[in-house]
Short mmCIF file of C-alpha atoms in Angstrom, two decimals:
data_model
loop_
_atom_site.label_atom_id
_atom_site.label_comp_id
_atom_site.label_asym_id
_atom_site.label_seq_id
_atom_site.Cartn_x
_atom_site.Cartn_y
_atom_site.Cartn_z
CA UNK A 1 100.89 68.95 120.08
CA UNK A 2 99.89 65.25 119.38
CA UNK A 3 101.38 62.62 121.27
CA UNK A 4 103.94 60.40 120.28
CA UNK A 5 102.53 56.92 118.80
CA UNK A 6 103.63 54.39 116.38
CA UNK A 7 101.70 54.91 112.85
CA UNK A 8 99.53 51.68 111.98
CA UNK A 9 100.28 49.85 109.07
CA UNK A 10 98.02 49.48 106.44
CA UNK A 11 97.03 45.88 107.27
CA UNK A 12 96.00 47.34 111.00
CA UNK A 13 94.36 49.81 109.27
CA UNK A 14 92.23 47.52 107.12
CA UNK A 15 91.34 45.41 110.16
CA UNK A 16 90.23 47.97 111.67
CA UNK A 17 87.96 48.65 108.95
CA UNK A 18 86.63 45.38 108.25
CA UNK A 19 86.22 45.03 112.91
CA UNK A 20 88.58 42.34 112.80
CA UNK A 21 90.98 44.04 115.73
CA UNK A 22 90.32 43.42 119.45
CA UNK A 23 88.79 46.07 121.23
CA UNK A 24 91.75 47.56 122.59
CA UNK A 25 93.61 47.24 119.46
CA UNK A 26 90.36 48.80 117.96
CA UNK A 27 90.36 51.75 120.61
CA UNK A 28 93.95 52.48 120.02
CA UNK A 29 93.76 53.16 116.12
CA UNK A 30 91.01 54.83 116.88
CA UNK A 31 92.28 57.44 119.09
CA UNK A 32 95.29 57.58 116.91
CA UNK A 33 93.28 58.47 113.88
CA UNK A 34 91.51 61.13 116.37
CA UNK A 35 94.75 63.33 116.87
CA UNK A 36 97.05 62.49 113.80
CA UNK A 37 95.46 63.83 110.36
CA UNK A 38 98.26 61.06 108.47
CA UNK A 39 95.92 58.36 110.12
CA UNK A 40 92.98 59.89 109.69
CA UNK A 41 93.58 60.13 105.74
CA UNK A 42 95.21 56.79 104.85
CA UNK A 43 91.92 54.91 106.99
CA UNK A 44 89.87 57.08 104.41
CA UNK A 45 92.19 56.32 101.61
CA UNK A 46 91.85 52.57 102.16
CA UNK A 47 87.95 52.76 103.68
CA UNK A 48 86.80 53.80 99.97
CA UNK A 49 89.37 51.04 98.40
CA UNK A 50 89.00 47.87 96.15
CA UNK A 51 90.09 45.90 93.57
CA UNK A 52 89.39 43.33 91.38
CA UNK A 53 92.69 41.07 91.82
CA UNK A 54 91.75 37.68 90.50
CA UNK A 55 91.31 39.53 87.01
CA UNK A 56 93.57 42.20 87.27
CA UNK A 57 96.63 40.38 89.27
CA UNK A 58 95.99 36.75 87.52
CA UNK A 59 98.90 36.97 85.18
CA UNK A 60 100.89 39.09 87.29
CA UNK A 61 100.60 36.32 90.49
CA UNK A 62 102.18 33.15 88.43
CA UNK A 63 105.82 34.87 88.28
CA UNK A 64 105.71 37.46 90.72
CA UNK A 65 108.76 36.98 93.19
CA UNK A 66 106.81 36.49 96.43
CA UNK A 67 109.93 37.41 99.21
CA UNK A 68 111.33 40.12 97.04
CA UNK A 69 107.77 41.60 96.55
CA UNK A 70 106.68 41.47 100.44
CA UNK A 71 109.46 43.16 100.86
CA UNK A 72 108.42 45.93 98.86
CA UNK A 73 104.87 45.76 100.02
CA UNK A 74 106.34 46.23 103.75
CA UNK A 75 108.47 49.67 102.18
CA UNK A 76 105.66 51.41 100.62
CA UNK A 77 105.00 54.23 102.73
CA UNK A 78 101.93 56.27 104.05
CA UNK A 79 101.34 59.63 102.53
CA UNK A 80 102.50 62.07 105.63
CA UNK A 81 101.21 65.64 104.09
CA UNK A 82 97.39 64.98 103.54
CA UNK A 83 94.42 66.86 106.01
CA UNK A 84 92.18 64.53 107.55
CA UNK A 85 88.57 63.65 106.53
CA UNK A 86 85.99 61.33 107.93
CA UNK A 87 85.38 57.71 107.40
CA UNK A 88 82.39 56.54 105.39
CA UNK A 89 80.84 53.42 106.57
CA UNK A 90 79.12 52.49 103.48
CA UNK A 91 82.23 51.23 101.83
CA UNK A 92 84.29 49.88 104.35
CA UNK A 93 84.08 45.95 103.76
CA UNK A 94 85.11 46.14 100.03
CA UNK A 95 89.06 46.53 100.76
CA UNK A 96 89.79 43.30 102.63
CA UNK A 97 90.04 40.87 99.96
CA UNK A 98 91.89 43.21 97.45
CA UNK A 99 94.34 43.43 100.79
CA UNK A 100 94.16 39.91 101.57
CA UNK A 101 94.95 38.50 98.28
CA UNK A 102 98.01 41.16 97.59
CA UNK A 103 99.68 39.84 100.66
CA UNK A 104 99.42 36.12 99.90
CA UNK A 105 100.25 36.47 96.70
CA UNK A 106 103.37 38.80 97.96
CA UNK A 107 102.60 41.75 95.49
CA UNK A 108 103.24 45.31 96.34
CA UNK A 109 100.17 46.52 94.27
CA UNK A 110 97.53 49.46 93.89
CA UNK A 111 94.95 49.18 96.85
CA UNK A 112 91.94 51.80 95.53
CA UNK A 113 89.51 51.54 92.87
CA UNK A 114 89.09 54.68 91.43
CA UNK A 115 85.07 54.72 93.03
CA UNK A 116 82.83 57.47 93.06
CA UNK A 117 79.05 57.66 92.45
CA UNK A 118 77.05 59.12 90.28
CA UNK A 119 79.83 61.55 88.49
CA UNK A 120 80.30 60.34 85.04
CA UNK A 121 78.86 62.00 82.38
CA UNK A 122 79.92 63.88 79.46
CA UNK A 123 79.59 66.64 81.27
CA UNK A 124 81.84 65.71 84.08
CA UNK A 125 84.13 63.30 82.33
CA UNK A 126 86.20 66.07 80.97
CA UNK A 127 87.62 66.99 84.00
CA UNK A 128 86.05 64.82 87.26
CA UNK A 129 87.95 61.42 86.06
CA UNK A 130 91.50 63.23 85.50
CA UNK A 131 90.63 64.66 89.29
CA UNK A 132 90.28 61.38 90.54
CA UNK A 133 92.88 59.89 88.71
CA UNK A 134 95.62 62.31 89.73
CA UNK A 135 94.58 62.13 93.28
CA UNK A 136 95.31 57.97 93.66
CA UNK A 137 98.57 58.86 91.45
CA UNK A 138 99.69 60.94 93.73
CA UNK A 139 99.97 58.61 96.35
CA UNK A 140 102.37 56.42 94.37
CA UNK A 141 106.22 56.71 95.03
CA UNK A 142 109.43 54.81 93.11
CA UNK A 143 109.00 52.88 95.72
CA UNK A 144 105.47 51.61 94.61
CA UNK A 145 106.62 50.35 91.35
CA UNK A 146 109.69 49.47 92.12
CA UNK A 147 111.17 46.01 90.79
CA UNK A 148 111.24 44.60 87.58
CA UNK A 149 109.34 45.48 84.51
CA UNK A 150 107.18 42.32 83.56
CA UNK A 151 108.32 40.21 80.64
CA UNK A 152 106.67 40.87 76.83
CA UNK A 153 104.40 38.16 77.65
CA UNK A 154 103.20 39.48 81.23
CA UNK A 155 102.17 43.18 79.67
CA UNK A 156 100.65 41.06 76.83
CA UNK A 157 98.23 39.69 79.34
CA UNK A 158 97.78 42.45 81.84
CA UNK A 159 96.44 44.52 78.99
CA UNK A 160 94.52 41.77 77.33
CA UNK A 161 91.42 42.54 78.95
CA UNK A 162 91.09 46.22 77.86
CA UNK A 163 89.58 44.67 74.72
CA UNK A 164 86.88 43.16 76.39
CA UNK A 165 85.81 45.49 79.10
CA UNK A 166 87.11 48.93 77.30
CA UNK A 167 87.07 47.65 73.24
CA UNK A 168 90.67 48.79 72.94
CA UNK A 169 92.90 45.93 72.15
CA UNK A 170 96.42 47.25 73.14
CA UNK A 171 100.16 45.45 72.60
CA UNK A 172 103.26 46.31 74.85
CA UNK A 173 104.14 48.17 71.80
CA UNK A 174 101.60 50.12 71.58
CA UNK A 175 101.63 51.41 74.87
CA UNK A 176 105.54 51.63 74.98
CA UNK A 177 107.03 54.83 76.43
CA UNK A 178 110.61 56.04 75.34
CA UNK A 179 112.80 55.83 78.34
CA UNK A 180 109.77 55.19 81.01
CA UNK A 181 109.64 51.86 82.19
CA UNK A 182 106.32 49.68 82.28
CA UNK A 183 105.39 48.19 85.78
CA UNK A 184 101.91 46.96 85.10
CA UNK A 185 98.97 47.40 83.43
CA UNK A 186 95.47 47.64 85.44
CA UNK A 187 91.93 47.53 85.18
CA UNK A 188 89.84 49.43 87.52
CA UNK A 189 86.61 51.12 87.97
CA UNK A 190 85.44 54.40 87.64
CA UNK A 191 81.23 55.10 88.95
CA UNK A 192 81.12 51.28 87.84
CA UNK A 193 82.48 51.54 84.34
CA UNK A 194 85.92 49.92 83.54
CA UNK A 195 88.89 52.15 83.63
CA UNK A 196 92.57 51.48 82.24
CA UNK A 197 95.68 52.15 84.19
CA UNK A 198 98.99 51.65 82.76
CA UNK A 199 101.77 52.49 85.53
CA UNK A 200 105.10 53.46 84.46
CA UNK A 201 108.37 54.53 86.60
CA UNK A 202 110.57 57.15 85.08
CA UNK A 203 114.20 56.64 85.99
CA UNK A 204 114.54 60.73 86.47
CA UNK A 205 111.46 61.68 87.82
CA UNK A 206 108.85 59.03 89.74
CA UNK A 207 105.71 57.11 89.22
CA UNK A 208 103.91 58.05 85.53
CA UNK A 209 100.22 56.29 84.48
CA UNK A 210 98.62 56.15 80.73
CA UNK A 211 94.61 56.14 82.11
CA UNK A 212 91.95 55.25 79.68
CA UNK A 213 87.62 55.28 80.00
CA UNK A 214 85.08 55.40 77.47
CA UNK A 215 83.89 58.48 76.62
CA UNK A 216 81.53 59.50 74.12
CA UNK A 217 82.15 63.35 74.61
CA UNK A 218 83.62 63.31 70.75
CA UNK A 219 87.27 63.97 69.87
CA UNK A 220 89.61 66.77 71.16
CA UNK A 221 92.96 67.71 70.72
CA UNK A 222 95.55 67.07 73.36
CA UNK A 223 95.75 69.76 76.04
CA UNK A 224 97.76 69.87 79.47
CA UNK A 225 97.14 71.00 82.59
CA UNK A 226 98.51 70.32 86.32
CA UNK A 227 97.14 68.48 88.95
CA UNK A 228 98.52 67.30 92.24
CA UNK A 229 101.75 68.85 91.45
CA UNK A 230 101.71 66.46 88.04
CA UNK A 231 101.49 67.18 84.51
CA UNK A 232 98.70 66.04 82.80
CA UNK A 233 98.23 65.93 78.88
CA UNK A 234 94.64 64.51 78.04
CA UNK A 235 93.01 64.20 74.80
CA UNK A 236 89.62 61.99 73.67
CA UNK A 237 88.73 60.29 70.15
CA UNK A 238 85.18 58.86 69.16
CA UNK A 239 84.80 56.49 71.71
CA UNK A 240 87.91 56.67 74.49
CA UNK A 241 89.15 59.80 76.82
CA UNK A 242 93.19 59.25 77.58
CA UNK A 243 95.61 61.41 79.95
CA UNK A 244 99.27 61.21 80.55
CA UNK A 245 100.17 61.74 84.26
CA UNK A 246 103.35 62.45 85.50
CA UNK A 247 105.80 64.28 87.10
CA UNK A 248 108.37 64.83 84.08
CA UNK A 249 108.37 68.56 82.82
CA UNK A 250 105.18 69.57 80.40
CA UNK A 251 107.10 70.22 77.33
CA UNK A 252 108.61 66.03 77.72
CA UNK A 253 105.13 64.78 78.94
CA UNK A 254 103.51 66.45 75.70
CA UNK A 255 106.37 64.65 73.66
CA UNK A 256 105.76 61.43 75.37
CA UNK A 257 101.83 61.84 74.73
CA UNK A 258 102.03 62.88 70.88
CA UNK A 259 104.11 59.33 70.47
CA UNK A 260 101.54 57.24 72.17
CA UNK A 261 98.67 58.66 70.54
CA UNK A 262 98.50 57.34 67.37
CA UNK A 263 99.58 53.98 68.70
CA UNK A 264 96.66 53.89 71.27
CA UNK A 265 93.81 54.97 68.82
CA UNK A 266 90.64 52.57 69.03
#
C-alpha cells in the first residue's frame, strides 16, 4: 500500500529534472516517484520531452488568451493508469524551455517531441512512427485541446512551415475534417527529421491528430489498425507516410481518412 501524498505538478516535475528544486523538495519527489508508478511515468514522460516553441507556437502566442489558457494549462491532468519506467539522464535538460515558454506565454500545449534514436528507416517507418505517435496521443484528453479553434488565418500559419521543413504546402482546407474541430497544427521531430501534427477534438469522441513524415517507402493503400485503444488508418504516397488517429469508430475514421487524402497529396 503506498502512502498517501499529494501528486507533483508537472512544473515540480520539470524542476526536478532540470535540479532546480531544493534538496528537500528534491528528496520528496523523489521518494514519491519511488512508490507511486503515476509519478514515476509522467517524470519519464516529460524527462524525454521538447519542443521547438518559438517556431511552432509563434503564431499561436500573438492571440492566444493568456488567463483563459493558464487556466487550462493548470486542468490538464496526469495520466493515472501507466506502469512505471526509469528516468534517462541523457535527455533531461531539453524540456525546460519548451515548459518555460508555454507558461509565459499562457498556452496549454503539447510538452514531448516525438524523440527516439536511431529508428527511422524504411524498414521501421511502417510501423515504429505510428507506435510512437499513438503513444503521445494517448496522453491527450478534451481537456488538452480544449478552447477555441484558431481563426482561418492562425491554421494558415501554424501549417505554413510544413512546406519548408516537410515540402507539403497545406491550407486549412485541405486539412479540414467534417465535424472534427481543428485546435492546432504542430511541427515536431521524429529521430531528428521533421514530423507534422495536426490536433483535432471531436465533439463525440476526444482528442484526434492527422501526423505526417517523409517517407520514401513508396505508396500504399490506406489500411487501419488499433493502437492505444485508437483507430488508426495510415497510408503513404511517393514521398510522405500519413495516419489518422483517433478514437471515433473504424468504419467513421476510414471515412474521415478517404476525404482528406486527396486533399493532402504532395
Amino acid at each position: 500500500m503506498t502512502t498517501k501524498h499529494t501528486i507533483p505538478s508537472d512544473e515540480d516535475l520539470t524542476a526536478f529534472i532540470d535540479g532546480e528544486l531544493t534538496a528537500e523538495d528534491a528528496a520528496r519527489i523523489e521518494a514519491i516517484v519511488k512508490e507511486d508508478e503515476r509519478v514515476a511515468e509522467r517524470l519519464e514522460f516529460l524527462a524525454r520531452a521538447s519542443l521547438p516553441f518559438e517556431q511552432a507556437f509563434a503564431p499561436l502566442l500573438q492571440e492566444a488568451p493568456r488567463e483563459k489558457l493558464e487556466r487550462m494549462l493548470e486542468a490538464i491532468p496526469a495520466r493515472e493508469d501507466a506502469k512505471a519506467v526509469s528516468v534517462p539522464a541523457a535527455s533531461r535538460r531539453r524540456f525546460l524551455a519548451a515548459l518555460a515558454a508555454s507558461l509565459v506565454a499562457g498556452i496549454a500545449i503539447d510538452r514531448a517531441v516525438l524523440g527516439l534514436g536511431g529508428r527511422f528507416s524504411a524498414k521501421d517507418e511502417s510501423s515504429e512512427w505510428r507506435a510512437v505517435v499513438a503513444d503521445y496521443i494517448s496522453l491527450y484528453t478534451a481537456e488538452t485541446l480544449a478552447g477555441p479553434s484558431p481563426a482561418w488565418e492562425s491554421q494558415a500559419a501554424q501549417l505554413a512551415p510544413f512546406d519548408e521543413k516537410l515540402g507539403l504546402s497545406l491550407s486549412p482546407e485541405a486539412v479540414s475534417l467534417p465535424g472534427v474541430d481543428f485546435k492546432r497544427a504542430l511541427l515536431l521531430q521524429y529521430d531528428g527529421k521533421p514530423l507534422a501534427q495536426i490536433a483535432y477534438l471531436d465533439p463525440e469522441t476526444g482528442p484526434m491528430a492527422l501526423c505526417i513524415v517523409r517517407s520514401d517507402a513508396g505508396p500504399k493503400a490506406p489500411d487501419l489498425e488499433s493502437r492505444k485503444g485508437m483507430n488508426v488508418v495510415y497510408w503513404s504516397n511517393g514521398r510522405h507516410a500519413f495516419m489518422l488517429i483517433g478514437h471515433a469508430p473504424a468504419d467513421r475514421m476510414a471515412a474521415i481518412a478517404d476525404g482528406v487524402r486527396g486533399r493532402v497529396a504532395a
